[in-house]
Amino acid sequence: MGYNANVAALQLSGLTQSIERLGSHGSYLSGATWIARGAEKWRKAKPGEEGSIEWVMENDPFMKHRGRTLNREIREISMSMREIMKGKQSPPNKWMRENAFLFIMKAQQITDIITWNASYEMNRSAGKTHEEAVAAARRDVTASQGSGMLQERSRVERDWKYKMLMQFGAFFNTVYQRNAQAYRLANFRDPVSVMNYAFKLWQINMFPAVI
């Protein structure tokens, strides 16, 4: 799983959830437009410049520690592998086992950075201050991509008795919230709104499976 290119590439499909999240402030097209701008800003930014990974991490501690707080399951598996293989393997094999989820985390980092940049630009364009835009970008990343931080977990996820039943619960909770948000915004008396709602359901639930 860790070195599966398909699994790593699947993380990029999370941008469809970011589009839905940002589009909820206006329209789906506006969400896609802001994500495209966020991706372009990240692509063109040199290290340390606004929009780069370094700049985002410097301005938002949440993004700096994102790799350790994104997913409880991957973090715990990685820590367990380090303990089990301590002193038992050659350096190359040890590195491969300890960094088995590196591709997945890097792909997710790209998705997070693009989402963060898109939200930041959208809020700055709306007249928000730098601090307000950073806070909004953090919320949009959490809402669209999930978070493994303790305060972001549900009560069931925090209960050790149900831990085994909640594997990758943060991801499923995030998908559920995106579906719930799409439902709340749908106007079932408007045919256009119903079609838009159906498209969002396909985008959130089916598109990742299709690719």
PDB file of C-alpha atoms in Angstrom:
ATOM      1  CA  MET A   1       0.000   0.000   0.000  1.00  0.00           C
ATOM      2  CA  GLY A   2       2.710   2.456   0.988  1.00  0.00           C
ATOM      3  CA  TYR A   3       4.578   2.332  -2.325  1.00  0.00           C
ATOM      4  CA  ASN A   4       1.473   1.852  -4.475  1.00  0.00           C
ATOM      5  CA  ALA A   5       1.468   4.674  -7.037  1.00  0.00           C
ATOM      6  CA  ASN A   6      -2.291   4.371  -7.499  1.00  0.00           C
ATOM      7  CA  VAL A   7      -2.915   4.939  -3.793  1.00  0.00           C
ATOM      8  CA  ALA A   8      -0.626   7.970  -3.824  1.00  0.00           C
ATOM      9  CA  ALA A   9      -2.312   9.393  -6.925  1.00  0.00           C
ATOM     10  CA  LEU A  10      -5.709   8.858  -5.311  1.00  0.00           C
ATOM     11  CA  GLN A  11      -4.817  11.490  -2.725  1.00  0.00           C
ATOM     12  CA  LEU A  12      -4.928  14.101  -5.473  1.00  0.00           C
ATOM     13  CA  SER A  13      -8.574  13.257  -6.101  1.00  0.00           C
ATOM     14  CA  GLY A  14      -9.202  14.960  -2.774  1.00  0.00           C
ATOM     15  CA  LEU A  15      -9.137  18.204  -4.737  1.00  0.00           C
ATOM     16  CA  THR A  16     -12.698  17.403  -5.823  1.00  0.00           C
ATOM     17  CA  GLN A  17     -13.723  17.754  -2.167  1.00  0.00           C
ATOM     18  CA  SER A  18     -11.835  21.037  -2.005  1.00  0.00           C
ATOM     19  CA  ILE A  19     -13.732  22.254  -5.071  1.00  0.00           C
ATOM     20  CA  GLU A  20     -17.013  21.361  -3.401  1.00  0.00           C
ATOM     21  CA  ARG A  21     -15.945  23.088  -0.169  1.00  0.00           C
ATOM     22  CA  LEU A  22     -14.825  26.320  -1.823  1.00  0.00           C
ATOM     23  CA  GLY A  23     -17.715  26.182  -4.260  1.00  0.00           C
ATOM     24  CA  SER A  24     -20.132  26.144  -1.346  1.00  0.00           C
ATOM     25  CA  HIS A  25     -19.280  29.805  -0.832  1.00  0.00           C
ATOM     26  CA  GLY A  26     -20.554  30.567  -4.318  1.00  0.00           C
ATOM     27  CA  SER A  27     -20.860  28.040  -7.127  1.00  0.00           C
ATOM     28  CA  TYR A  28     -19.129  24.845  -8.204  1.00  0.00           C
ATOM     29  CA  LEU A  29     -17.453  26.689 -11.067  1.00  0.00           C
ATOM     30  CA  SER A  30     -16.049  29.278  -8.690  1.00  0.00           C
ATOM     31  CA  GLY A  31     -14.628  26.496  -6.514  1.00  0.00           C
ATOM     32  CA  ALA A  32     -12.892  24.903  -9.505  1.00  0.00           C
ATOM     33  CA  THR A  33     -11.564  28.305 -10.574  1.00  0.00           C
ATOM     34  CA  TRP A  34     -10.040  29.016  -7.163  1.00  0.00           C
ATOM     35  CA  ILE A  35      -8.471  25.555  -6.992  1.00  0.00           C
ATOM     36  CA  ALA A  36      -6.935  26.139 -10.430  1.00  0.00           C
ATOM     37  CA  ARG A  37      -5.525  29.452  -9.187  1.00  0.00           C
ATOM     38  CA  GLY A  38      -4.180  27.791  -6.058  1.00  0.00           C
ATOM     39  CA  ALA A  39      -2.462  25.107  -8.134  1.00  0.00           C
ATOM     40  CA  GLU A  40      -0.962  27.684 -10.481  1.00  0.00           C
ATOM     41  CA  LYS A  41       0.302  29.765  -7.563  1.00  0.00           C
ATOM     42  CA  TRP A  42       1.976  26.741  -5.993  1.00  0.00           C
ATOM     43  CA  ARG A  43       3.463  25.643  -9.338  1.00  0.00           C
ATOM     44  CA  LYS A  44       5.028  29.022 -10.081  1.00  0.00           C
ATOM     45  CA  ALA A  45       6.220  29.866  -6.579  1.00  0.00           C
ATOM     46  CA  LYS A  46       9.918  29.476  -5.904  1.00  0.00           C
ATOM     47  CA  PRO A  47      11.016  28.068  -2.520  1.00  0.00           C
ATOM     48  CA  GLY A  48      10.226  30.654   0.152  1.00  0.00           C
ATOM     49  CA  GLU A  49       7.957  32.741  -2.066  1.00  0.00           C
ATOM     50  CA  GLU A  50       4.261  33.264  -1.366  1.00  0.00           C
ATOM     51  CA  GLY A  51       2.370  30.146  -2.368  1.00  0.00           C
ATOM     52  CA  SER A  52       5.290  27.770  -1.910  1.00  0.00           C
ATOM     53  CA  ILE A  53       5.241  24.929   0.604  1.00  0.00           C
ATOM     54  CA  GLU A  54       7.856  26.701   2.726  1.00  0.00           C
ATOM     55  CA  TRP A  55       5.884  29.956   2.801  1.00  0.00           C
ATOM     56  CA  VAL A  56       2.626  28.229   3.710  1.00  0.00           C
ATOM     57  CA  MET A  57       4.297  26.283   6.536  1.00  0.00           C
ATOM     58  CA  GLU A  58       5.936  29.440   7.838  1.00  0.00           C
ATOM     59  CA  ASN A  59       2.642  31.327   7.956  1.00  0.00           C
ATOM     60  CA  ASP A  60       0.483  28.506   9.296  1.00  0.00           C
ATOM     61  CA  PRO A  61       1.843  26.142  11.999  1.00  0.00           C
ATOM     62  CA  PHE A  62      -1.118  23.839  11.324  1.00  0.00           C
ATOM     63  CA  MET A  63       0.265  23.141   7.842  1.00  0.00           C
ATOM     64  CA  LYS A  64       3.815  22.775   9.176  1.00  0.00           C
ATOM     65  CA  HIS A  65       2.767  19.870  11.397  1.00  0.00           C
ATOM     66  CA  ARG A  66       0.190  18.507   8.963  1.00  0.00           C
ATOM     67  CA  GLY A  67       2.271  15.416   8.126  1.00  0.00           C
ATOM     68  CA  ARG A  68       2.112  14.254  11.755  1.00  0.00           C
ATOM     69  CA  THR A  69      -1.514  15.181  12.411  1.00  0.00           C
ATOM     70  CA  LEU A  70      -3.231  14.272   9.132  1.00  0.00           C
ATOM     71  CA  ASN A  71      -3.914  10.619   9.734  1.00  0.00           C
ATOM     72  CA  ARG A  72      -3.821   8.711  13.025  1.00  0.00           C
ATOM     73  CA  GLU A  73      -3.658   5.286  11.395  1.00  0.00           C
ATOM     74  CA  ILE A  74      -0.675   5.980   9.131  1.00  0.00           C
ATOM     75  CA  ARG A  75       1.190   7.658  11.988  1.00  0.00           C
ATOM     76  CA  GLU A  76       0.634   4.718  14.325  1.00  0.00           C
ATOM     77  CA  ILE A  77       1.601   2.141  11.682  1.00  0.00           C
ATOM     78  CA  SER A  78       4.809   4.040  10.901  1.00  0.00           C
ATOM     79  CA  MET A  79       5.716   4.273  14.604  1.00  0.00           C
ATOM     80  CA  SER A  80       5.029   0.561  15.103  1.00  0.00           C
ATOM     81  CA  MET A  81       7.220  -0.364  12.146  1.00  0.00           C
ATOM     82  CA  ARG A  82      10.078   1.727  13.536  1.00  0.00           C
ATOM     83  CA  GLU A  83       9.871  -0.097  16.877  1.00  0.00           C
ATOM     84  CA  ILE A  84       9.549  -3.573  15.370  1.00  0.00           C
ATOM     85  CA  MET A  85      12.435  -3.136  12.935  1.00  0.00           C
ATOM     86  CA  LYS A  86      14.772  -1.281  15.291  1.00  0.00           C
ATOM     87  CA  GLY A  87      18.246  -2.776  14.882  1.00  0.00           C
ATOM     88  CA  LYS A  88      16.998  -5.712  12.804  1.00  0.00           C
ATOM     89  CA  GLN A  89      17.448  -4.510   9.241  1.00  0.00           C
ATOM     90  CA  SER A  90      20.091  -3.077   6.964  1.00  0.00           C
ATOM     91  CA  PRO A  91      19.925   0.732   6.468  1.00  0.00           C
ATOM     92  CA  PRO A  92      18.295   0.569   2.989  1.00  0.00           C
ATOM     93  CA  ASN A  93      15.542  -1.808   4.129  1.00  0.00           C
ATOM     94  CA  LYS A  94      15.076   0.158   7.320  1.00  0.00           C
ATOM     95  CA  TRP A  95      14.635   3.403   5.361  1.00  0.00           C
ATOM     96  CA  MET A  96      12.129   1.804   2.993  1.00  0.00           C
ATOM     97  CA  ARG A  97      10.008   0.477   5.855  1.00  0.00           C
ATOM     98  CA  GLU A  98      10.140   3.669   7.904  1.00  0.00           C
ATOM     99  CA  ASN A  99       9.182   5.778   4.877  1.00  0.00           C
ATOM    100  CA  ALA A 100       6.647   3.392   3.376  1.00  0.00           C
ATOM    101  CA  PHE A 101       3.945   6.068   3.303  1.00  0.00           C
ATOM    102  CA  LEU A 102       6.175   8.837   1.969  1.00  0.00           C
ATOM    103  CA  PHE A 103       4.545   8.943  -1.485  1.00  0.00           C
ATOM    104  CA  ILE A 104       1.065   9.052   0.014  1.00  0.00           C
ATOM    105  CA  MET A 105       1.992  11.874   2.386  1.00  0.00           C
ATOM    106  CA  LYS A 106       3.694  13.911  -0.352  1.00  0.00           C
ATOM    107  CA  ALA A 107       0.701  13.554  -2.663  1.00  0.00           C
ATOM    108  CA  GLN A 108      -1.608  14.606   0.164  1.00  0.00           C
ATOM    109  CA  GLN A 109       0.687  17.532   0.944  1.00  0.00           C
ATOM    110  CA  ILE A 110       0.313  18.802  -2.628  1.00  0.00           C
ATOM    111  CA  THR A 111      -3.482  18.553  -2.316  1.00  0.00           C
ATOM    112  CA  ASP A 112      -3.397  20.411   1.017  1.00  0.00           C
ATOM    113  CA  ILE A 113      -1.115  23.175  -0.269  1.00  0.00           C
ATOM    114  CA  ILE A 114      -3.244  23.769  -3.369  1.00  0.00           C
ATOM    115  CA  THR A 115      -6.401  23.893  -1.229  1.00  0.00           C
ATOM    116  CA  TRP A 116      -4.758  26.240   1.266  1.00  0.00           C
ATOM    117  CA  ASN A 117      -3.519  28.590  -1.466  1.00  0.00           C
ATOM    118  CA  ALA A 118      -6.914  28.595  -3.171  1.00  0.00           C
ATOM    119  CA  SER A 119      -8.762  29.446   0.034  1.00  0.00           C
ATOM    120  CA  TYR A 120      -6.193  32.067   1.022  1.00  0.00           C
ATOM    121  CA  GLU A 121      -6.457  33.806  -2.348  1.00  0.00           C
ATOM    122  CA  MET A 122     -10.256  33.657  -2.288  1.00  0.00           C
ATOM    123  CA  ASN A 123     -10.450  35.246   1.152  1.00  0.00           C
ATOM    124  CA  ARG A 124      -7.820  37.879   0.412  1.00  0.00           C
ATOM    125  CA  SER A 125      -9.763  38.833  -2.713  1.00  0.00           C
ATOM    126  CA  ALA A 126     -12.841  39.219  -0.513  1.00  0.00           C
ATOM    127  CA  GLY A 127     -11.041  41.837   1.575  1.00  0.00           C
ATOM    128  CA  LYS A 128      -9.967  39.647   4.507  1.00  0.00           C
ATOM    129  CA  THR A 129      -6.732  40.399   6.353  1.00  0.00           C
ATOM    130  CA  HIS A 130      -3.752  38.062   6.132  1.00  0.00           C
ATOM    131  CA  GLU A 131      -4.550  36.560   9.539  1.00  0.00           C
ATOM    132  CA  GLU A 132      -8.213  36.050   8.671  1.00  0.00           C
ATOM    133  CA  ALA A 133      -7.333  34.475   5.329  1.00  0.00           C
ATOM    134  CA  VAL A 134      -4.858  32.095   7.008  1.00  0.00           C
ATOM    135  CA  ALA A 135      -7.504  31.014   9.535  1.00  0.00           C
ATOM    136  CA  ALA A 136     -10.067  30.490   6.767  1.00  0.00           C
ATOM    137  CA  ALA A 137      -7.580  28.485   4.686  1.00  0.00           C
ATOM    138  CA  ARG A 138      -6.870  26.269   7.689  1.00  0.00           C
ATOM    139  CA  ARG A 139     -10.585  25.614   8.173  1.00  0.00           C
ATOM    140  CA  ASP A 140     -11.084  24.804   4.491  1.00  0.00           C
ATOM    141  CA  VAL A 141      -8.186  22.326   4.467  1.00  0.00           C
ATOM    142  CA  THR A 142      -9.542  20.613   7.575  1.00  0.00           C
ATOM    143  CA  ALA A 143     -13.115  20.550   6.254  1.00  0.00           C
ATOM    144  CA  SER A 144     -12.192  19.214   2.811  1.00  0.00           C
ATOM    145  CA  GLN A 145      -9.223  16.945   3.577  1.00  0.00           C
ATOM    146  CA  GLY A 146      -9.830  15.894   7.153  1.00  0.00           C
ATOM    147  CA  SER A 147      -7.590  15.999  10.199  1.00  0.00           C
ATOM    148  CA  GLY A 148      -6.261  13.475  12.688  1.00  0.00           C
ATOM    149  CA  MET A 149      -5.833  16.049  15.461  1.00  0.00           C
ATOM    150  CA  LEU A 150      -7.504  15.065  18.710  1.00  0.00           C
ATOM    151  CA  GLN A 151      -9.837  18.066  18.783  1.00  0.00           C
ATOM    152  CA  GLU A 152     -10.977  17.274  15.238  1.00  0.00           C
ATOM    153  CA  ARG A 153     -11.986  13.689  16.022  1.00  0.00           C
ATOM    154  CA  SER A 154     -15.471  12.630  16.989  1.00  0.00           C
ATOM    155  CA  ARG A 155     -16.150  11.273  20.484  1.00  0.00           C
ATOM    156  CA  VAL A 156     -16.311   7.725  19.118  1.00  0.00           C
ATOM    157  CA  GLU A 157     -12.903   8.099  17.421  1.00  0.00           C
ATOM    158  CA  ARG A 158     -11.346   9.294  20.680  1.00  0.00           C
ATOM    159  CA  ASP A 159     -12.709   6.328  22.651  1.00  0.00           C
ATOM    160  CA  TRP A 160     -10.086   3.569  22.772  1.00  0.00           C
ATOM    161  CA  LYS A 161     -12.825   0.904  22.954  1.00  0.00           C
ATOM    162  CA  TYR A 162     -13.935   1.695  19.406  1.00  0.00           C
ATOM    163  CA  LYS A 163     -10.504   2.414  17.979  1.00  0.00           C
ATOM    164  CA  MET A 164     -10.338  -0.713  15.813  1.00  0.00           C
ATOM    165  CA  LEU A 165     -13.794  -0.001  14.392  1.00  0.00           C
ATOM    166  CA  MET A 166     -12.812   3.524  13.341  1.00  0.00           C
ATOM    167  CA  GLN A 167      -9.863   2.824  11.052  1.00  0.00           C
ATOM    168  CA  PHE A 168      -9.430   5.800   8.708  1.00  0.00           C
ATOM    169  CA  GLY A 169     -12.458   7.319  10.395  1.00  0.00           C
ATOM    170  CA  ALA A 170     -11.215  10.866   9.722  1.00  0.00           C
ATOM    171  CA  PHE A 171     -11.461  10.272   5.971  1.00  0.00           C
ATOM    172  CA  PHE A 172     -14.954   8.797   6.121  1.00  0.00           C
ATOM    173  CA  ASN A 173     -16.139  11.569   8.440  1.00  0.00           C
ATOM    174  CA  THR A 174     -14.826  14.155   6.001  1.00  0.00           C
ATOM    175  CA  VAL A 175     -16.638  12.535   3.077  1.00  0.00           C
ATOM    176  CA  TYR A 176     -19.825  12.376   5.135  1.00  0.00           C
ATOM    177  CA  GLN A 177     -19.564  16.074   6.017  1.00  0.00           C
ATOM    178  CA  ARG A 178     -19.073  17.019   2.363  1.00  0.00           C
ATOM    179  CA  ASN A 179     -22.204  15.011   1.450  1.00  0.00           C
ATOM    180  CA  ALA A 180     -24.158  16.644   4.264  1.00  0.00           C
ATOM    181  CA  GLN A 181     -23.035  20.110   3.165  1.00  0.00           C
ATOM    182  CA  ALA A 182     -24.090  19.431  -0.427  1.00  0.00           C
ATOM    183  CA  TYR A 183     -27.499  18.265   0.818  1.00  0.00           C
ATOM    184  CA  ARG A 184     -27.995  21.363   2.981  1.00  0.00           C
ATOM    185  CA  LEU A 185     -27.252  23.676   0.057  1.00  0.00           C
ATOM    186  CA  ALA A 186     -29.517  21.861  -2.408  1.00  0.00           C
ATOM    187  CA  ASN A 187     -32.884  23.371  -3.336  1.00  0.00           C
ATOM    188  CA  PHE A 188     -35.023  20.406  -4.345  1.00  0.00           C
ATOM    189  CA  ARG A 189     -37.632  22.699  -5.888  1.00  0.00           C
ATOM    190  CA  ASP A 190     -35.085  23.986  -8.388  1.00  0.00           C
ATOM    191  CA  PRO A 191     -34.182  21.503 -11.193  1.00  0.00           C
ATOM    192  CA  VAL A 192     -30.802  23.168 -11.739  1.00  0.00           C
ATOM    193  CA  SER A 193     -29.990  22.887  -8.039  1.00  0.00           C
ATOM    194  CA  VAL A 194     -31.007  19.214  -8.064  1.00  0.00           C
ATOM    195  CA  MET A 195     -28.723  18.527 -11.026  1.00  0.00           C
ATOM    196  CA  ASN A 196     -25.900  20.355  -9.295  1.00  0.00           C
ATOM    197  CA  TYR A 197     -26.525  18.290  -6.151  1.00  0.00           C
ATOM    198  CA  ALA A 198     -26.430  15.034  -8.145  1.00  0.00           C
ATOM    199  CA  PHE A 199     -23.161  16.099  -9.758  1.00  0.00           C
ATOM    200  CA  LYS A 200     -21.650  16.896  -6.358  1.00  0.00           C
ATOM    201  CA  LEU A 201     -22.627  13.455  -5.073  1.00  0.00           C
ATOM    202  CA  TRP A 202     -20.911  11.841  -8.053  1.00  0.00           C
ATOM    203  CA  GLN A 203     -17.875  14.069  -7.626  1.00  0.00           C
ATOM    204  CA  ILE A 204     -17.489  13.357  -3.896  1.00  0.00           C
ATOM    205  CA  ASN A 205     -18.350   9.651  -3.809  1.00  0.00           C
ATOM    206  CA  MET A 206     -17.862   8.159  -7.277  1.00  0.00           C
ATOM    207  CA  PHE A 207     -15.077  10.108  -8.958  1.00  0.00           C
ATOM    208  CA  PRO A 208     -12.279   8.929  -6.611  1.00  0.00           C
ATOM    209  CA  ALA A 209     -13.392   5.300  -7.142  1.00  0.00           C
ATOM    210  CA  VAL A 210     -13.565   5.729 -10.911  1.00  0.00           C
ATOM    211  CA  ILE A 211     -10.012   7.028 -11.220  1.00  0.00           C
TER     212      ILE A 211
END
